Short mmCIF file of C-alpha atoms in Angstrom, two decimals:
data_model
loop_
_atom_site.label_atom_id
_atom_site.label_comp_id
_atom_site.label_asym_id
_atom_site.label_seq_id
_atom_site.Cartn_x
_atom_site.Cartn_y
_atom_site.Cartn_z
CA MET K 1 17.24 -22.42 17.74
CA ALA K 2 15.33 -23.24 20.91
CA SER K 3 11.70 -22.21 21.09
CA SER K 4 12.43 -20.64 24.49
CA ASP K 5 14.66 -18.18 22.66
CA LEU K 6 11.81 -17.16 20.38
CA LEU K 7 8.62 -17.07 22.45
CA PRO K 8 8.25 -14.04 24.76
CA VAL K 9 6.69 -13.70 28.16
CA PRO K 10 3.22 -12.22 27.41
CA GLY K 11 2.34 -8.86 28.87
CA ALA K 12 5.89 -7.91 29.78
CA LEU K 13 5.33 -4.27 28.88
CA PRO K 14 2.13 -2.28 29.49
CA PRO K 15 0.41 -1.12 26.30
CA ARG K 16 0.39 2.57 25.49
CA ALA K 17 -2.96 4.33 25.38
CA PRO K 18 -4.44 3.83 21.91
CA ALA K 19 -4.50 6.59 19.32
CA PRO K 20 -7.88 8.05 18.33
CA ASP K 21 -10.06 5.64 16.35
CA VAL K 22 -9.87 7.53 13.09
CA TYR K 23 -11.74 4.82 11.19
CA THR K 24 -14.86 5.21 13.32
CA HIS K 25 -14.42 8.99 13.12
CA THR K 26 -14.30 8.87 9.33
CA ASP K 27 -17.21 6.44 8.98
CA ALA K 28 -19.35 8.61 11.26
CA LEU K 29 -18.57 11.74 9.24
CA ALA K 30 -19.43 10.00 5.97
CA GLU K 31 -22.75 8.83 7.38
CA ARG K 32 -23.62 12.14 9.04
CA TYR K 33 -22.95 14.30 5.99
CA GLY K 34 -23.60 11.80 3.20
CA ALA K 35 -19.96 12.14 2.17
CA LEU K 36 -17.97 9.90 -0.15
CA ASN K 37 -15.77 7.84 2.18
CA LEU K 38 -12.22 7.81 0.81
CA GLY K 39 -10.85 7.21 4.29
CA ARG K 40 -11.53 3.50 4.47
CA GLY K 41 -8.79 1.49 2.77
CA ALA K 42 -11.16 -1.21 1.56
CA PRO K 43 -12.61 -1.60 -1.95
CA ASP K 44 -16.22 -0.65 -2.58
CA PHE K 45 -16.40 -3.46 -5.15
CA ASP K 46 -16.16 -7.24 -4.86
CA GLY K 47 -13.22 -9.38 -5.85
CA PRO K 48 -13.45 -11.90 -8.71
CA PRO K 49 -16.66 -13.99 -8.67
CA VAL K 50 -14.62 -17.21 -8.74
CA LEU K 51 -13.77 -16.66 -5.07
CA ARG K 52 -17.41 -16.52 -3.99
CA ARG K 53 -18.37 -19.50 -6.15
CA ALA K 54 -15.59 -21.64 -4.69
CA ALA K 55 -16.33 -20.57 -1.11
CA THR K 56 -20.05 -21.24 -1.58
CA ALA K 57 -19.32 -24.66 -3.06
CA ALA K 58 -17.09 -25.45 -0.09
CA MET K 59 -19.85 -24.49 2.36
CA ARG K 60 -22.38 -26.63 0.51
CA ALA K 61 -19.89 -29.51 0.51
CA GLY K 62 -19.65 -29.33 4.30
CA VAL K 63 -16.33 -27.52 4.73
CA ASN K 64 -17.69 -25.62 7.71
CA GLN K 65 -15.70 -26.95 10.65
CA TYR K 66 -12.09 -26.64 11.76
CA VAL K 67 -9.38 -27.44 9.27
CA PRO K 68 -5.72 -27.99 10.23
CA SER K 69 -4.54 -24.96 12.18
CA ALA K 70 -1.68 -24.30 9.75
CA GLY K 71 -4.12 -24.09 6.85
CA HIS K 72 -6.25 -26.12 4.47
CA PRO K 73 -3.87 -28.28 2.39
CA GLU K 74 -5.36 -26.97 -0.87
CA LEU K 75 -4.58 -23.35 0.02
CA LEU K 76 -1.14 -24.26 1.41
CA ASP K 77 -0.26 -25.99 -1.86
CA THR K 78 -1.59 -23.08 -3.92
CA LEU K 79 0.43 -20.59 -1.88
CA GLY K 80 3.56 -22.70 -2.23
CA ALA K 81 3.13 -22.90 -6.00
CA LEU K 82 1.90 -19.39 -6.82
CA ALA K 83 2.31 -16.87 -4.01
CA VAL K 84 5.79 -17.24 -2.54
CA PRO K 85 8.12 -14.26 -3.09
CA GLU K 86 9.93 -14.35 -6.41
CA GLY K 87 13.23 -16.22 -6.12
CA THR K 88 12.22 -18.19 -3.02
CA ARG K 89 10.73 -21.57 -2.20
CA TYR K 90 8.79 -22.61 0.90
CA ASP K 91 7.55 -26.07 1.88
CA PRO K 92 3.74 -25.87 2.19
CA ARG K 93 3.74 -28.49 4.95
CA THR K 94 6.34 -26.91 7.23
CA GLU K 95 7.05 -23.32 6.15
CA ILE K 96 3.69 -21.75 5.22
CA THR K 97 0.96 -20.83 7.72
CA VAL K 98 -2.52 -19.57 6.86
CA THR K 99 -3.74 -16.94 9.32
CA ALA K 100 -6.83 -14.86 10.03
CA GLY K 101 -5.61 -11.99 7.88
CA ALA K 102 -2.15 -10.53 7.42
CA THR K 103 -2.45 -8.66 10.73
CA GLU K 104 -2.63 -11.95 12.60
CA ALA K 105 0.38 -13.19 10.65
CA LEU K 106 2.28 -10.11 11.86
CA ALA K 107 1.11 -10.67 15.44
CA ALA K 108 2.18 -14.31 15.40
CA ALA K 109 5.55 -13.43 13.88
CA LEU K 110 6.26 -10.78 16.51
CA GLU K 111 5.16 -13.07 19.34
CA THR K 112 7.53 -15.67 17.93
CA LEU K 113 10.57 -13.43 17.69
CA LEU K 114 10.39 -10.93 20.53
CA ARG K 115 11.59 -11.20 24.11
CA PRO K 116 10.58 -8.67 26.77
CA GLY K 117 12.16 -5.31 26.04
CA ASP K 118 13.42 -6.16 22.55
CA GLU K 119 13.36 -3.22 20.15
CA VAL K 120 11.66 -3.25 16.76
CA LEU K 121 12.61 -0.76 14.04
CA VAL K 122 9.46 0.56 12.33
CA LEU K 123 9.48 2.90 9.34
CA GLU K 124 7.36 5.99 10.02
CA PRO K 125 4.62 6.80 9.17
CA PHE K 126 3.41 3.25 9.80
CA TYR K 127 0.21 1.25 9.63
CA ASP K 128 -1.41 2.04 12.96
CA SER K 129 -1.55 -1.58 14.17
CA TYR K 130 2.22 -1.99 14.22
CA PRO K 131 3.10 -0.31 17.54
CA ALA K 132 0.26 -2.11 19.34
CA LEU K 133 1.32 -5.48 17.90
CA VAL K 134 4.92 -4.88 18.97
CA ARG K 135 3.94 -3.85 22.50
CA ARG K 136 1.53 -6.75 22.94
CA ALA K 137 4.41 -9.09 22.09
CA GLY K 138 6.56 -7.46 24.78
CA GLY K 139 8.62 -5.32 22.44
CA VAL K 140 9.43 -1.64 22.09
CA PRO K 141 8.70 0.06 18.74
CA VAL K 142 11.44 2.41 17.54
CA PRO K 143 10.22 4.71 14.73
CA VAL K 144 12.57 5.64 11.88
CA PRO K 145 11.08 8.27 9.54
CA LEU K 146 10.99 7.86 5.79
CA ILE K 147 12.15 11.01 3.99
CA ARG K 148 9.90 13.07 1.70
CA ARG K 149 11.77 13.68 -1.54
CA GLY K 150 10.19 15.17 -4.66
CA SER K 151 6.79 13.58 -5.25
CA GLY K 152 7.44 10.56 -3.03
CA TYR K 153 9.34 9.06 -0.12
CA VAL K 154 12.74 7.38 0.19
CA LEU K 155 14.52 5.35 2.84
CA ASP K 156 17.14 6.99 5.04
CA ALA K 157 19.45 3.99 5.43
CA ASP K 158 21.81 5.95 7.69
CA ALA K 159 18.94 6.77 10.06
CA VAL K 160 17.91 3.11 10.19
CA SER K 161 21.49 2.11 10.98
CA ALA K 162 21.78 4.80 13.66
CA ALA K 163 18.61 3.51 15.35
CA VAL K 164 20.11 0.06 15.99
CA THR K 165 21.08 -0.61 19.61
CA GLY K 166 22.07 -3.64 21.61
CA ARG K 167 18.36 -4.31 22.22
CA THR K 168 17.32 -4.23 18.56
CA ARG K 169 16.03 -7.62 17.41
CA VAL K 170 13.57 -7.06 14.54
CA LEU K 171 13.14 -4.80 11.52
CA LEU K 172 9.44 -4.47 10.67
CA LEU K 173 9.37 -3.64 6.96
CA ASN K 174 6.28 -2.72 4.94
CA THR K 175 6.67 -2.51 1.17
CA PRO K 176 4.63 -1.44 -0.74
CA HIS K 177 4.10 0.95 2.13
CA ASN K 178 0.94 2.17 3.82
CA PRO K 179 0.31 5.12 3.99
CA THR K 180 3.04 6.72 1.84
CA GLY K 181 2.93 4.40 -1.19
CA TRP K 182 6.73 4.01 -0.98
CA VAL K 183 8.08 0.88 -2.67
CA ALA K 184 11.55 -0.20 -1.59
CA SER K 185 14.01 -0.09 -4.48
CA ALA K 186 16.53 -2.85 -5.09
CA GLY K 187 19.24 -0.66 -3.57
CA GLU K 188 17.16 0.11 -0.48
CA LEU K 189 16.38 -3.57 0.06
CA GLU K 190 20.06 -4.43 -0.27
CA ALA K 191 20.97 -1.77 2.30
CA LEU K 192 18.39 -3.12 4.75
CA ALA K 193 19.50 -6.70 4.12
CA ALA K 194 23.13 -5.79 4.81
CA LEU K 195 22.11 -4.04 8.02
CA ALA K 196 20.05 -7.05 9.18
CA LEU K 197 22.93 -9.43 8.54
CA ARG K 198 25.49 -7.13 10.12
CA HIS K 199 23.52 -6.81 13.35
CA GLY K 200 21.88 -10.24 13.41
CA LEU K 201 18.36 -8.84 13.08
CA TYR K 202 15.24 -10.69 12.07
CA VAL K 203 12.94 -9.11 9.47
CA VAL K 204 9.16 -9.21 9.59
CA CYS K 205 7.89 -8.00 6.23
CA ASP K 206 4.31 -6.89 5.54
CA GLU K 207 3.82 -7.41 1.80
CA VAL K 208 0.04 -7.27 1.64
CA TYR K 209 0.14 -4.78 -1.28
CA GLU K 210 2.56 -6.95 -3.28
CA GLN K 211 0.24 -7.15 -6.31
CA LEU K 212 -0.20 -3.37 -6.47
CA VAL K 213 3.12 -1.91 -7.66
CA HIS K 214 2.52 0.98 -10.07
CA GLY K 215 5.78 1.12 -11.97
CA THR K 216 6.54 0.30 -15.59
CA GLY K 217 8.64 -2.45 -17.12
CA GLN K 218 10.93 -4.06 -14.54
CA ASP K 219 9.70 -1.57 -11.93
CA ASP K 220 6.16 -2.94 -11.95
CA ARG K 221 6.99 -6.04 -9.92
CA HIS K 222 7.30 -6.54 -6.22
CA ARG K 223 10.65 -7.45 -4.68
CA SER K 224 10.87 -9.20 -1.33
CA ILE K 225 13.81 -8.85 1.02
CA ALA K 226 13.46 -12.60 1.68
CA SER K 227 14.84 -13.26 -1.82
CA LEU K 228 18.21 -11.67 -1.02
CA PRO K 229 21.19 -13.83 0.03
CA GLY K 230 21.09 -14.81 3.68
CA LEU K 231 17.70 -13.21 4.38
CA ARG K 232 15.28 -16.09 3.85
CA GLU K 233 16.54 -17.68 7.05
CA ARG K 234 15.93 -14.47 9.01
CA THR K 235 12.65 -13.25 7.51
CA VAL K 236 8.94 -13.83 8.07
CA VAL K 237 6.96 -12.65 5.03
CA CYS K 238 3.34 -11.74 5.80
CA SER K 239 0.64 -11.16 3.18
CA GLY K 240 -2.98 -11.95 2.46
CA ALA K 241 -5.96 -11.91 0.15
CA SER K 242 -7.55 -8.68 1.41
CA LYS K 243 -5.81 -6.24 -0.92
CA SER K 244 -4.70 -8.46 -3.80
CA LEU K 245 -8.10 -10.13 -4.28
CA SER K 246 -10.38 -7.40 -2.85
CA VAL K 247 -11.83 -9.49 -0.03
CA CYS K 248 -10.83 -7.48 3.06
CA GLY K 249 -13.69 -8.93 5.11
CA TRP K 250 -12.68 -12.54 4.57
CA ARG K 251 -9.64 -12.31 6.84
CA VAL K 252 -7.42 -14.83 5.08
CA GLY K 253 -3.70 -14.15 5.32
CA TRP K 254 -0.48 -16.13 5.42
CA ALA K 255 3.10 -16.19 6.60
CA PHE K 256 6.16 -17.63 4.88
CA ALA K 257 9.01 -18.49 7.23
CA PRO K 258 11.90 -20.95 7.49
CA LYS K 259 11.07 -24.17 9.30
CA GLU K 260 12.80 -23.21 12.56
CA LEU K 261 10.63 -20.08 12.80
CA SER K 262 7.45 -21.63 11.41
CA GLY K 263 7.13 -24.07 14.32
CA PRO K 264 6.81 -21.43 17.07
CA LEU K 265 4.90 -19.13 14.70
CA ARG K 266 2.30 -21.86 14.21
CA ASP K 267 2.13 -22.28 17.99
CA ALA K 268 1.39 -18.56 18.36
CA HIS K 269 -1.19 -18.67 15.54
CA ARG K 270 -2.94 -21.64 17.12
CA MET K 271 -3.40 -19.68 20.35
CA LEU K 272 -4.54 -16.51 18.52
CA SER K 273 -7.24 -17.84 16.20
CA TYR K 274 -6.59 -21.57 15.64
CA CYS K 275 -7.51 -21.35 11.97
CA ALA K 276 -8.76 -18.95 9.32
CA PRO K 277 -12.34 -19.49 8.04
CA ALA K 278 -12.33 -22.89 6.35
CA PRO K 279 -14.56 -22.34 3.29
CA LEU K 280 -12.99 -18.95 2.61
CA GLN K 281 -9.56 -20.57 2.47
CA LEU K 282 -10.81 -22.65 -0.46
CA GLY K 283 -12.28 -19.54 -2.07
CA VAL K 284 -8.91 -17.81 -1.86
CA ALA K 285 -7.13 -20.87 -3.25
CA ALA K 286 -9.43 -20.86 -6.28
CA GLY K 287 -9.07 -17.10 -6.69
CA LEU K 288 -5.27 -17.18 -6.63
CA ALA K 289 -5.16 -20.00 -9.16
CA TRP K 290 -7.59 -18.20 -11.47
CA ALA K 291 -5.81 -14.84 -11.15
CA HIS K 292 -2.44 -16.34 -12.09
CA ARG K 293 -3.92 -18.40 -14.92
CA THR K 294 -5.73 -15.45 -16.52
CA GLY K 295 -3.26 -12.64 -15.86
CA TRP K 296 -5.88 -10.86 -13.76
CA PHE K 297 -3.37 -9.20 -11.42
CA GLY K 298 -1.92 -7.27 -14.36
CA LEU K 299 -5.38 -6.12 -15.44
CA GLN K 300 -6.15 -5.06 -11.88
CA ARG K 301 -2.98 -2.94 -11.78
CA GLN K 302 -4.05 -1.14 -14.96
CA GLU K 303 -7.45 -0.37 -13.44
CA TYR K 304 -5.83 0.93 -10.28
CA LEU K 305 -3.54 3.17 -12.29
CA ALA K 306 -6.61 4.83 -13.82
CA ARG K 307 -8.13 5.25 -10.37
CA ARG K 308 -4.88 6.66 -9.00
CA THR K 309 -4.68 9.20 -11.82
CA THR K 310 -8.25 10.35 -11.20
CA LEU K 311 -7.68 10.87 -7.48
CA LEU K 312 -4.28 12.53 -7.89
CA THR K 313 -5.69 14.93 -10.48
CA GLY K 314 -8.56 15.86 -8.19
CA LEU K 315 -6.33 16.39 -5.15
CA GLU K 316 -3.84 18.45 -7.14
CA ALA K 317 -6.60 20.64 -8.57
CA ALA K 318 -7.90 21.20 -5.04
CA GLY K 319 -4.45 22.34 -3.90
CA LEU K 320 -3.95 19.43 -1.51
CA CYS K 321 -0.43 18.53 -2.74
CA PRO K 322 -0.70 14.72 -2.94
CA VAL K 323 2.22 12.30 -2.79
CA THR K 324 2.31 10.04 -5.87
CA PRO K 325 2.27 6.46 -4.54
CA SER K 326 4.47 3.86 -6.22
CA GLY K 327 2.41 1.06 -4.73
CA GLY K 328 -0.75 0.26 -2.80
CA PHE K 329 -4.06 2.08 -3.19
CA VAL K 330 -3.85 5.10 -0.89
CA VAL K 331 -2.54 8.65 -1.33
CA MET K 332 -1.17 10.96 1.34
CA ALA K 333 -1.99 14.63 0.84
CA SER K 334 -1.49 17.94 2.58
CA THR K 335 -4.45 19.78 4.05
CA GLY K 336 -3.09 22.90 2.35
CA PRO K 337 -3.56 26.51 3.42
CA ALA K 338 -7.34 26.37 3.12
CA LEU K 339 -7.92 23.66 5.74
CA PRO K 340 -7.06 23.47 9.43
CA ALA K 341 -3.75 21.81 10.25
CA ASP K 342 -5.56 19.62 12.78
CA PRO K 343 -6.41 16.59 10.58
CA LEU K 344 -9.55 15.68 12.53
CA ARG K 345 -10.98 19.17 12.06
CA ALA K 346 -9.85 19.28 8.43
CA ASN K 347 -11.55 15.96 7.73
CA GLU K 348 -14.81 17.13 9.32
CA LEU K 349 -14.75 20.31 7.26
CA LEU K 350 -14.19 18.34 4.06
CA ALA K 351 -17.10 16.05 4.90
CA ARG K 352 -19.45 18.86 5.90
CA GLU K 353 -18.64 21.38 3.19
CA HIS K 354 -17.51 19.21 0.28
CA GLY K 355 -18.97 15.74 0.81
CA VAL K 356 -15.65 13.85 0.87
CA THR K 357 -13.74 12.26 3.74
CA GLY K 358 -10.12 11.22 3.99
CA LEU K 359 -8.38 9.58 6.93
CA PRO K 360 -6.50 11.53 9.62
CA LEU K 361 -3.15 9.95 10.48
CA PRO K 362 -2.29 10.61 14.15
CA GLY K 363 -2.16 6.86 14.84
CA PHE K 364 0.31 6.41 11.99
CA HIS K 365 2.98 8.45 13.80
CA ASP K 366 4.84 8.03 17.08
CA ARG K 367 4.04 11.67 17.91
CA PRO K 368 0.43 12.41 16.89
CA GLU K 369 1.28 16.03 16.14
CA SER K 370 3.50 14.78 13.30
CA ALA K 371 0.26 14.03 11.45
CA ASP K 372 -0.81 17.67 11.46
CA GLY K 373 -1.54 18.89 7.96
CA LEU K 374 -1.90 15.37 6.52
CA LEU K 375 -4.80 13.22 5.32
CA ARG K 376 -4.86 9.87 3.55
CA PHE K 377 -7.25 9.17 0.67
CA ALA K 378 -7.99 5.71 -0.77
CA PHE K 379 -8.49 5.08 -4.48
CA CYS K 380 -9.74 1.50 -4.10
CA LYS K 381 -13.16 2.77 -5.16
CA GLU K 382 -15.26 2.58 -8.30
CA LEU K 383 -13.96 5.01 -10.90
CA GLY K 384 -17.24 6.93 -10.90
CA VAL K 385 -16.96 7.50 -7.14
CA LEU K 386 -13.46 8.91 -7.57
CA GLN K 387 -14.57 11.13 -10.43
CA GLU K 388 -17.39 12.52 -8.29
CA ALA K 389 -14.99 13.03 -5.38
CA ALA K 390 -12.64 14.97 -7.67
CA ARG K 391 -15.56 17.10 -8.83
CA ARG K 392 -16.58 17.89 -5.25
CA LEU K 393 -13.01 18.67 -4.20
CA SER K 394 -12.62 21.06 -7.13
CA ALA K 395 -14.65 23.60 -5.14
CA LEU K 396 -11.68 23.82 -2.78
CA ALA K 397 -9.41 25.28 -5.44
CA PRO K 398 -10.47 28.96 -5.22
CA ALA K 399 -10.53 28.82 -1.42
CA THR K 400 -7.13 27.13 -1.38
CA GLU K 401 -5.67 29.99 -3.36
CA LYS K 402 -7.13 32.49 -0.89
CA GLY K 403 -6.77 30.40 2.28
CA THR K 404 -10.27 31.36 3.45
CA LEU K 405 -12.01 28.18 4.65
CA GLN K 406 -12.89 28.10 8.35
CA ALA K 407 -13.46 25.04 10.51
#
């Protein structure tokens, strides 16, 4: 495959006006009212100390300048040995790229694959960076809604198939999914794989929550579409240390891709950031090795299950009808009859009257009004913080029954 077939002409399509900055909105509310901030999807606790020790040692040893753009060899080798999707193999020297966070991995992948006007299927609701990343790469995002069923969400494979046109080039898949907590089942992955092969689509998969699947038995492990027959050659898998190792501020991510895609992806990465922070790459390498050696990821999942239960119980008692997430560390909930349907107003009322903030989701939908009546709450917080949030939200319960709160 020629690189000219993969690299787009920059700026081919004008970007759409950005959605409201709900993160700044939420942070400001939390500060103004002294509210517990459950809007930010970042832990309020540090990752394992081994990461900081290794990063500090690297700094003291002089690892403070550029390293190879594709990644420090130690982290590349660690990723190749420990972090590749189950059932796959990637050559650390030619098929793994370390990036400045998973978002940059996604940006580089889309810049690699898209040509001006190419369409990208995106499951909705979506992480709010996705449409902007697609447009900046010259593409056109095409939203395909997930379906609410029971206490969770499911894929509408027929709707995905119906959205394919002659311009469709990429399926952007996020599992475990932010913000719904949906985790693609084996059957759903097989349906998407068949569709990609049938139409000759590439897949860009955001798997940053791969270590946070909340099932039991065989259902507690992450499955990657790249492991299915014929898909490794057509898939770029993006992930990172932010969520799995609780170091969101370090901005260390990675991309796994076949050699013919890795070359132009590395070119795009080199122009975007050149390299991820050198000493932090060594911290992540040490953290991954330690986590696999000690079984820490399993212990972390157990702790997150307790946090999830605490938040779900509090939201249910408050009448906010939460969706039970199968993966990740956020919960979508309804604003209920007691709160305004406008999520920005509902969030301000929660902060002012009850000392808790969630995250409004207009930027997570193609049509902002689709986010009416919805808030997202994060449970990547200390258990005591979640318990206090549940206590504060409990005051909503009587008002929810009567529908009397006013914004």
